Every structure is written in C-alpha cells, then in structure tokens.
Coordinates of C-alpha atoms in Angstrom, one line a residue:
Chain A
M153 CA 146.0 55.2 -33.2
K154 CA 145.2 58.1 -31.1
E155 CA 148.7 58.2 -29.2
L156 CA 150.6 58.3 -32.4
E157 CA 148.3 60.9 -33.9
E158 CA 148.9 63.1 -30.8
R159 CA 152.4 62.6 -31.0
I160 CA 152.5 63.6 -34.7
R161 CA 150.6 66.7 -34.1
R162 CA 152.7 67.4 -31.3
D163 CA 156.5 66.7 -32.3
G164 CA 155.7 66.4 -36.1
V165 CA 157.1 69.2 -38.4
V166 CA 155.3 69.8 -41.6
K167 CA 157.6 71.1 -44.6
P168 CA 157.0 72.3 -48.1
E169 CA 156.6 69.5 -50.8
N170 CA 154.5 67.2 -48.3
V171 CA 157.5 66.3 -46.2
L172 CA 156.4 65.3 -42.7
K173 CA 159.4 65.2 -40.4
V174 CA 159.1 63.1 -37.5
D175 CA 162.7 62.5 -36.6
S176 CA 162.6 63.4 -33.1
F177 CA 160.6 59.9 -32.2
L178 CA 160.4 57.7 -35.1
N179 CA 163.3 57.7 -37.5
H180 CA 166.3 59.0 -36.1
Q181 CA 165.8 59.7 -32.5
M182 CA 163.6 56.6 -31.7
D183 CA 161.1 56.4 -29.0
V184 CA 160.8 52.9 -28.0
E185 CA 158.1 53.2 -25.5
L186 CA 155.9 54.5 -28.2
F187 CA 157.1 52.0 -30.4
R188 CA 155.9 49.0 -27.8
K189 CA 152.4 50.9 -28.1
M190 CA 152.4 50.7 -31.9
A191 CA 153.8 47.0 -31.9
E192 CA 150.6 46.2 -29.3
E193 CA 148.5 47.7 -32.0
W194 CA 149.8 45.8 -34.9
K195 CA 149.6 42.7 -32.9
R196 CA 145.8 43.4 -32.1
L197 CA 144.9 44.4 -35.8
F198 CA 146.9 41.5 -37.1
T199 CA 145.6 38.9 -34.6
N200 CA 143.7 36.9 -37.3
E201 CA 146.6 36.6 -39.8
K202 CA 149.4 34.1 -39.8
I203 CA 152.7 35.6 -39.5
N204 CA 156.1 33.7 -39.0
K205 CA 158.4 36.5 -39.8
I206 CA 158.5 40.4 -40.3
L207 CA 160.2 42.0 -43.3
T208 CA 161.5 45.5 -43.4
I209 CA 163.8 47.8 -45.0
E210 CA 166.6 49.3 -43.8
A211 CA 167.3 51.7 -41.8
S212 CA 164.0 53.4 -40.6
G213 CA 162.1 50.4 -40.5
I214 CA 164.3 48.2 -38.4
G215 CA 163.6 49.6 -34.9
I216 CA 159.9 49.4 -35.0
A217 CA 160.0 45.9 -36.8
C218 CA 162.2 44.6 -34.1
I219 CA 159.8 45.8 -31.3
A220 CA 156.9 44.3 -33.3
A221 CA 158.8 41.0 -33.5
E222 CA 158.6 40.7 -29.6
Y223 CA 154.9 41.0 -29.5
F224 CA 154.6 38.4 -32.7
H225 CA 157.4 36.4 -31.4
V226 CA 158.7 36.2 -34.9
P227 CA 162.2 36.8 -36.5
V228 CA 162.7 40.3 -38.4
V229 CA 164.5 40.1 -41.8
F230 CA 165.4 43.6 -43.3
A231 CA 166.2 44.2 -47.0
K232 CA 169.4 45.9 -47.6
K233 CA 169.7 48.7 -49.8
A234 CA 173.2 47.6 -51.6
V235 CA 175.0 44.4 -52.3
N236 CA 178.0 44.2 -50.3
V237 CA 180.6 41.5 -49.5
N238 CA 178.6 40.5 -46.3
I239 CA 175.8 39.2 -48.6
D240 CA 177.2 36.4 -50.3
G241 CA 175.2 33.5 -52.5
E242 CA 172.3 34.4 -54.1
V243 CA 169.8 37.2 -53.2
Y244 CA 166.0 38.1 -54.1
S245 CA 166.2 41.9 -55.3
S246 CA 164.0 44.5 -56.5
Q247 CA 164.6 48.3 -57.3
I248 CA 162.8 51.1 -55.2
E249 CA 162.4 54.8 -55.5
S250 CA 162.7 56.9 -52.6
F251 CA 160.4 59.6 -52.1
T252 CA 162.7 61.8 -49.8
K253 CA 165.8 61.0 -51.2
K254 CA 164.7 61.2 -54.8
R255 CA 166.7 58.4 -56.1
I256 CA 166.4 54.8 -57.2
Y257 CA 168.3 52.0 -55.6
N258 CA 168.3 48.3 -55.3
V259 CA 167.1 46.1 -52.3
V260 CA 168.2 42.8 -51.6
V261 CA 167.4 39.9 -49.2
S262 CA 169.4 36.7 -49.0
K263 CA 167.6 33.8 -50.4
K264 CA 168.3 32.0 -47.1
F265 CA 166.1 34.0 -45.1
L266 CA 162.9 34.0 -47.1
N267 CA 161.2 30.6 -48.4
P268 CA 157.9 29.4 -49.6
E269 CA 156.7 28.4 -46.1
D270 CA 156.8 31.9 -44.8
N271 CA 154.2 34.0 -44.0
I272 CA 155.1 37.5 -43.7
L273 CA 154.0 40.7 -42.2
I274 CA 155.8 43.8 -43.8
I275 CA 156.6 46.8 -41.3
D276 CA 157.7 50.3 -42.2
D277 CA 157.5 53.6 -40.9
F278 CA 156.0 55.4 -43.9
L279 CA 153.8 54.5 -46.7
A280 CA 153.7 57.3 -49.6
N281 CA 153.5 56.3 -53.2
G282 CA 154.2 52.7 -52.1
C283 CA 157.4 52.1 -53.8
A284 CA 159.2 50.7 -50.9
V285 CA 156.4 48.1 -49.9
M286 CA 155.7 47.2 -53.5
G287 CA 159.7 46.2 -53.9
L288 CA 159.2 44.2 -50.7
I289 CA 156.3 42.6 -52.1
E290 CA 158.4 41.8 -55.3
I291 CA 160.8 40.1 -53.1
I292 CA 158.3 38.0 -51.3
Q293 CA 156.7 37.0 -54.5
E294 CA 160.2 35.7 -56.1
A295 CA 160.6 33.7 -52.8
G296 CA 157.3 32.0 -53.2
A297 CA 156.2 33.3 -49.9
T298 CA 153.0 34.6 -48.6
L299 CA 152.3 38.3 -47.6
S300 CA 150.1 38.5 -44.5
G301 CA 149.9 41.9 -44.3
V302 CA 151.4 45.5 -44.3
G303 CA 151.8 47.4 -41.0
I304 CA 152.6 51.1 -41.5
A305 CA 153.3 53.8 -38.7
I306 CA 152.4 56.8 -40.9
E307 CA 150.5 56.9 -44.1
K308 CA 150.4 59.7 -46.4
G309 CA 146.8 59.1 -47.5
F310 CA 146.8 61.6 -50.1
Q311 CA 149.4 59.6 -52.0
I312 CA 148.6 56.5 -54.0
G313 CA 150.3 53.8 -52.1
G314 CA 147.6 53.0 -49.6
K315 CA 145.0 53.0 -52.1
L316 CA 146.8 50.8 -54.5
L317 CA 147.6 48.2 -52.0
R318 CA 144.3 48.1 -50.6
E319 CA 142.4 47.7 -53.9
S320 CA 144.6 44.7 -54.8
G321 CA 143.0 43.0 -51.5
I322 CA 146.2 43.5 -49.4
H323 CA 145.4 43.8 -45.5
V324 CA 147.2 47.2 -44.6
E325 CA 147.0 48.9 -41.3
S326 CA 148.6 52.4 -40.9
L327 CA 148.5 53.4 -37.2
A328 CA 148.2 57.2 -38.6
I329 CA 146.8 58.1 -42.1
V330 CA 147.6 61.6 -42.8
D331 CA 145.1 63.0 -45.5
G332 CA 146.7 66.6 -45.5
M333 CA 149.2 69.1 -44.2
N334 CA 149.4 72.6 -44.1
P335 CA 153.2 73.9 -44.3
E336 CA 152.0 77.7 -43.4
S337 CA 150.1 76.7 -40.2
G338 CA 151.7 73.4 -39.4
E339 CA 148.3 71.8 -39.3
I340 CA 148.0 68.0 -40.1
Y341 CA 144.8 66.5 -40.8
F342 CA 144.3 62.8 -39.9
R343 CA 141.6 60.4 -41.6
S344 CA 139.5 58.8 -38.9
Q345 CA 140.0 55.2 -38.5
P346 CA 137.6 52.7 -36.7
Chain B
M24 CA 178.0 35.6 -22.6
K25 CA 177.6 32.0 -23.1
E26 CA 174.5 31.9 -25.1
L27 CA 175.8 34.3 -27.7
E28 CA 179.2 32.4 -28.2
E29 CA 177.0 29.3 -28.7
R30 CA 175.0 30.7 -31.1
I31 CA 178.0 32.1 -33.1
R32 CA 179.6 28.7 -33.0
R33 CA 176.3 27.2 -34.2
D34 CA 175.3 29.7 -36.7
G35 CA 178.2 31.5 -37.6
V36 CA 180.3 31.0 -40.6
V37 CA 183.9 31.8 -40.8
K38 CA 185.1 33.1 -44.1
P39 CA 188.6 34.0 -45.4
E40 CA 190.0 37.3 -44.6
N41 CA 188.5 37.4 -41.2
V42 CA 185.0 37.8 -41.9
L43 CA 182.5 36.3 -39.5
K44 CA 179.1 36.0 -41.3
V45 CA 176.3 36.1 -38.6
D46 CA 173.6 37.2 -40.8
S47 CA 171.1 34.5 -39.7
F48 CA 170.5 35.7 -36.2
L49 CA 172.3 39.2 -35.8
N50 CA 172.8 41.5 -38.8
H51 CA 170.0 40.6 -41.8
Q52 CA 168.0 38.1 -40.1
M53 CA 167.3 39.2 -36.5
D54 CA 166.4 37.0 -33.7
V55 CA 164.8 39.5 -31.3
E56 CA 164.7 36.7 -28.5
L57 CA 168.4 36.5 -28.3
F58 CA 168.5 40.4 -28.5
R59 CA 166.5 40.6 -25.2
K60 CA 168.9 38.4 -23.5
M61 CA 171.8 40.3 -24.9
A62 CA 169.9 43.6 -23.6
E63 CA 169.8 42.2 -20.1
E64 CA 173.5 41.3 -20.1
W65 CA 174.2 44.9 -21.1
K66 CA 171.9 46.2 -18.6
R67 CA 173.7 44.1 -15.8
L68 CA 176.9 45.1 -17.2
F69 CA 176.4 48.8 -17.3
T70 CA 174.3 49.2 -14.1
N71 CA 176.6 51.5 -12.4
E72 CA 176.7 53.9 -15.3
K73 CA 174.6 57.0 -15.7
I74 CA 172.9 56.5 -19.1
N75 CA 170.2 58.6 -20.6
K76 CA 170.4 57.8 -24.2
I77 CA 171.7 55.0 -26.7
L78 CA 173.7 56.0 -29.8
T79 CA 174.0 53.4 -32.4
I80 CA 174.8 53.6 -36.5
E81 CA 172.5 52.3 -39.0
A82 CA 171.7 49.7 -40.2
S83 CA 172.6 46.7 -38.2
G84 CA 173.1 48.5 -34.8
I85 CA 169.5 49.9 -34.9
G86 CA 167.8 46.3 -33.8
I87 CA 170.0 45.7 -31.0
A88 CA 170.2 49.2 -29.9
C89 CA 166.2 49.5 -29.8
I90 CA 165.7 46.1 -27.8
A91 CA 168.3 47.5 -25.2
A92 CA 166.4 50.8 -25.0
E93 CA 163.6 49.0 -23.7
Y94 CA 165.8 47.7 -20.7
F95 CA 167.5 51.0 -20.0
H96 CA 164.1 53.1 -20.5
V97 CA 166.1 55.5 -22.9
P98 CA 165.7 56.7 -26.4
V99 CA 167.8 55.6 -29.1
V100 CA 169.5 58.0 -31.6
F101 CA 171.0 56.3 -34.6
A102 CA 173.7 58.0 -36.8
K103 CA 173.0 58.3 -40.5
K104 CA 175.3 57.3 -43.2
A105 CA 174.6 60.4 -45.5
V106 CA 173.3 63.7 -45.2
N107 CA 169.9 63.6 -47.1
V108 CA 166.9 65.9 -47.2
N109 CA 165.5 64.5 -43.8
I110 CA 168.1 65.9 -41.9
D111 CA 167.9 69.4 -42.2
G112 CA 169.4 72.1 -40.0
E113 CA 172.9 71.4 -38.6
V114 CA 174.5 68.0 -37.9
Y115 CA 177.4 66.6 -35.9
S116 CA 179.5 64.5 -38.4
S117 CA 182.4 62.4 -38.5
Q118 CA 184.0 60.0 -41.1
I119 CA 184.5 56.2 -40.8
E120 CA 185.8 53.4 -42.7
S121 CA 183.6 50.1 -43.2
F122 CA 186.1 47.1 -42.7
T123 CA 183.5 44.8 -44.5
K124 CA 182.6 47.4 -47.2
K125 CA 186.1 48.5 -47.7
R126 CA 185.0 52.2 -48.1
I127 CA 184.9 55.7 -46.2
Y128 CA 181.6 57.4 -45.4
N129 CA 180.3 60.2 -43.5
V130 CA 177.9 59.6 -40.6
V131 CA 175.9 62.4 -39.1
V132 CA 173.6 63.1 -36.1
S133 CA 171.2 66.0 -36.0
K134 CA 172.2 68.5 -33.4
K135 CA 168.7 68.4 -32.0
F136 CA 169.4 64.9 -30.7
L137 CA 172.6 65.1 -28.7
N138 CA 173.5 67.8 -26.1
P139 CA 175.8 68.4 -23.2
E140 CA 173.6 67.0 -20.7
D141 CA 173.6 63.5 -22.3
N142 CA 175.4 60.3 -20.7
I143 CA 175.6 57.9 -23.8
L144 CA 175.8 54.5 -24.1
I145 CA 177.1 53.4 -27.8
I146 CA 175.7 50.1 -29.0
D147 CA 176.7 48.4 -32.1
D148 CA 176.7 44.9 -33.5
F149 CA 180.5 44.5 -34.4
L150 CA 183.7 45.9 -33.0
A151 CA 187.0 45.2 -35.3
N152 CA 189.2 48.2 -35.9
G153 CA 187.0 50.4 -34.1
C154 CA 186.3 52.9 -36.7
A155 CA 182.6 53.1 -36.4
V156 CA 182.8 53.5 -32.6
M157 CA 185.6 56.1 -32.9
G158 CA 183.4 57.9 -35.3
L159 CA 180.5 57.8 -32.7
I160 CA 182.8 59.0 -29.9
E161 CA 183.8 61.9 -32.2
I162 CA 180.1 63.0 -32.6
I163 CA 179.7 62.8 -28.8
Q164 CA 182.5 64.8 -28.2
E165 CA 181.5 67.6 -30.7
A166 CA 178.1 67.5 -28.9
G167 CA 179.9 68.2 -25.6
A168 CA 178.0 64.9 -24.2
T169 CA 179.5 62.4 -22.1
L170 CA 180.2 58.7 -23.0
S171 CA 179.2 56.4 -20.5
G172 CA 180.1 53.0 -22.3
V173 CA 180.1 51.0 -25.5
G174 CA 178.4 47.9 -25.6
I175 CA 179.2 45.7 -28.6
A176 CA 177.7 42.1 -29.5
I177 CA 180.8 40.7 -31.3
E178 CA 184.3 42.0 -30.8
K179 CA 186.9 40.7 -33.1
G180 CA 189.7 40.6 -30.3
F181 CA 192.6 40.2 -32.7
Q182 CA 191.8 43.6 -34.1
I183 CA 193.0 46.8 -32.5
G184 CA 189.5 48.4 -31.8
G185 CA 188.8 47.0 -28.5
K186 CA 192.4 47.4 -26.9
L187 CA 192.5 51.0 -28.0
L188 CA 189.0 51.8 -26.5
R189 CA 190.0 50.1 -23.2
E190 CA 193.5 51.5 -23.0
S191 CA 191.9 55.2 -23.3
G192 CA 189.8 54.3 -20.1
I193 CA 186.4 53.6 -22.0
H194 CA 184.1 51.0 -20.4
V195 CA 183.8 48.6 -23.1
E196 CA 181.6 45.6 -22.8
S197 CA 181.6 42.9 -25.7
L198 CA 179.4 40.0 -24.9
A199 CA 181.5 37.7 -27.2
I200 CA 185.3 38.4 -28.0
V201 CA 186.6 36.3 -31.0
D202 CA 190.4 35.8 -30.4
G203 CA 190.8 33.7 -33.5
M204 CA 188.8 31.9 -36.2
N205 CA 189.9 29.0 -38.7
P206 CA 188.2 29.5 -42.0
E207 CA 189.2 25.9 -43.2
S208 CA 188.0 24.0 -40.1
G209 CA 185.4 26.6 -39.2
E210 CA 186.6 26.8 -35.7
I211 CA 186.0 30.1 -33.5
Y212 CA 188.0 30.8 -30.5
F213 CA 186.5 33.0 -27.8
R214 CA 188.3 34.7 -25.0
S215 CA 187.2 33.9 -21.8
Q216 CA 185.4 36.6 -19.9
P217 CA 184.5 36.8 -16.2

C-alpha cells in the first residue's frame, strides 16, 4: 500500500537492532485517517473471505482493528495480556514472546467471545517473528473457530513470521513489507507487492 | 445516552463489590457500531470546545477513542502503562491506581506527542474514583497543554471521580451514569441526564 509505505519513509525512524519506530502515526500517536485507508485496503484484499469477527491483541492492535471493523461490519475482540479480575470464567490462553519488550507473557480471550461458528480475521500492527499472531491462532484453534486471514500493517520481511504463516497456507496481507533497513542512513527497503 | 443505557441493562452484568462487567460490547469484545453512536454523541456534547487531539489510556480506551477521533478529525494519543524500549527519549508520566486490578502503575506519554498548543479531549471507558483521568490530566499539565473536556462511556456516579472533576470546572460528559447497582437482582439505576 503506497500511502503507508510513504508514511513509513517520511515518519518512521530506523533504530539499531532492526527496530522501526512508527509511534508518530501507528502505535502511540494514531492517525485514524490513515487507519481508514488501511481498513479499506484490507477490506479489498479480504473481500472473498468469510469474516464475522476481528481478533487483535492489546494494545497497539486495537485502534486499527476497530477502524477495520467498521468496514467489515463485525465486532472486534482483543486478547488481553494478563488474567485480571475483569475476566472471570474460563478463558482461552496462549503464551507469546514480545520482540520489542523481550519478555514472555500470557494472552487470554474469554471463552464467551470465540466459538466454533466464528470466521476470524486477525489484525495487528506488526508481524516480525510471528509470535503474537501464532498465539492468536492457537487461541482460535482452542475455540474451534476458523481463521479466515491475517491483516498486518507492517511486516518485517527479513524475519521469519510472514514466511511461516504463508507456507502453512494462511492468507496473510501485509500492507507494507520491509525487507531491510539501514540504521545509519535511515533508509527503508520495501518489498514490491502487486 | 439512551442506547448505551439500554445496552448496559441488556448485556451488562452486575458483580459484587460494585463491579459492572460490560466486556461483551465495550472492553473485551467491542461493538464498533455502538462506538460510532457514542462518538456522534460526544461530538454533539463537545461541539463548542476547541479540540485538536484525543488522549486516552491503554487498553480499553483505545477503541472508543479511535472511533471518536474519526468524528473529531483529530489524532489519538494513548498513554502507555509502562516504559519499554519502544518509547525512547523523554516522556511525561504519572502514577495511577486501577480500581479493578487493585494495583498502582506508571503511565507515560512521549513528549513528542503533547505540546503547549494542544487542546485535548480525554476519552475513557470508565470513570470511577477518577484516578486514570487525574493521571492523564497531570500529563496534560506537565506538557503545558489545555484540557478541553473529558468524555466517558460509563461513570460510576456513586464514586467520587465525576464529582471531583466537575467541581474543579472540567467539562465532563459521561454517556451513562450508574448511580447504583444491585448484585442480587442485577438491577442498574441510571442518573437521568438532559
């Protein structure tokens, strides 16, 4: 998606250790006008998929998932990063490792909000090693629901996540795929997509 | 807002210790069609306020804040609950105590995203003792920005937060104010609002 790539080039900051900061428009300050265009694009890319629910993970997936949900006319469920007193009853859970936070945590979804009839689109801001998405897929499988696709804002194409997911037959659509970054020059190389 | 009150009556669950669970439509599963109607109502209620940015707090404020931002045509900034490697440079911070999680944590906002020219609308899902909102107000004051108003989905009118904020002259608009709940019958009593 050209507009997202241009925005990443303009406002993204390349840091050492393959960190790409996009906190001025995607995951700390959020440009909802851009989110609308991203949502339109996901709607176009997943138009042939059956989707009745969007699943994301707190916190930075929630904004883009909610705007996407307006275009798909479905509810959003977000996986929570810890069990707390507001999630009673039973939950589906999995463990994921955060690339940027370098720690492992549990993610949970109340069993009330996922069921075998659901056809689910996962939405998240980043795809790198794929841990967060794999965790959400585990939860979908636990629930006996169907995964219809995975919509990602920015994929780090030089990490393994996207390749693993696509090779297992999952319909993955990343709006921008970064194949390399140069922390010294700040250059970002995008994979060309149809 | 009648539609929100009706939804709370229908799908909210009253628990002991003044806990109101609305996780089927507000803060775990999210009904974005309802969020749009809430956003329209905030837009109407704050129509005379100067607003160029919405501030909320992760995680459950993000969805409603993003949908509201579409109606106000402004960006959203969400306060994060811990310093991590993705927030470099300086941050504004404050401490808040979670009513439901019964613990104290730091919230931070990057200094890049708040400045003295900003006129800010705070959006959050719940207002109870007001700690979260007070923490965000502290951050706004640190930044030298102006608070234009506070938009809340559900206020617990029997707790002190709303009263304190209104008495200090802040423009608070809660779309539903719960003045009492009966955990045995499940009844919820709403304050009548103009």
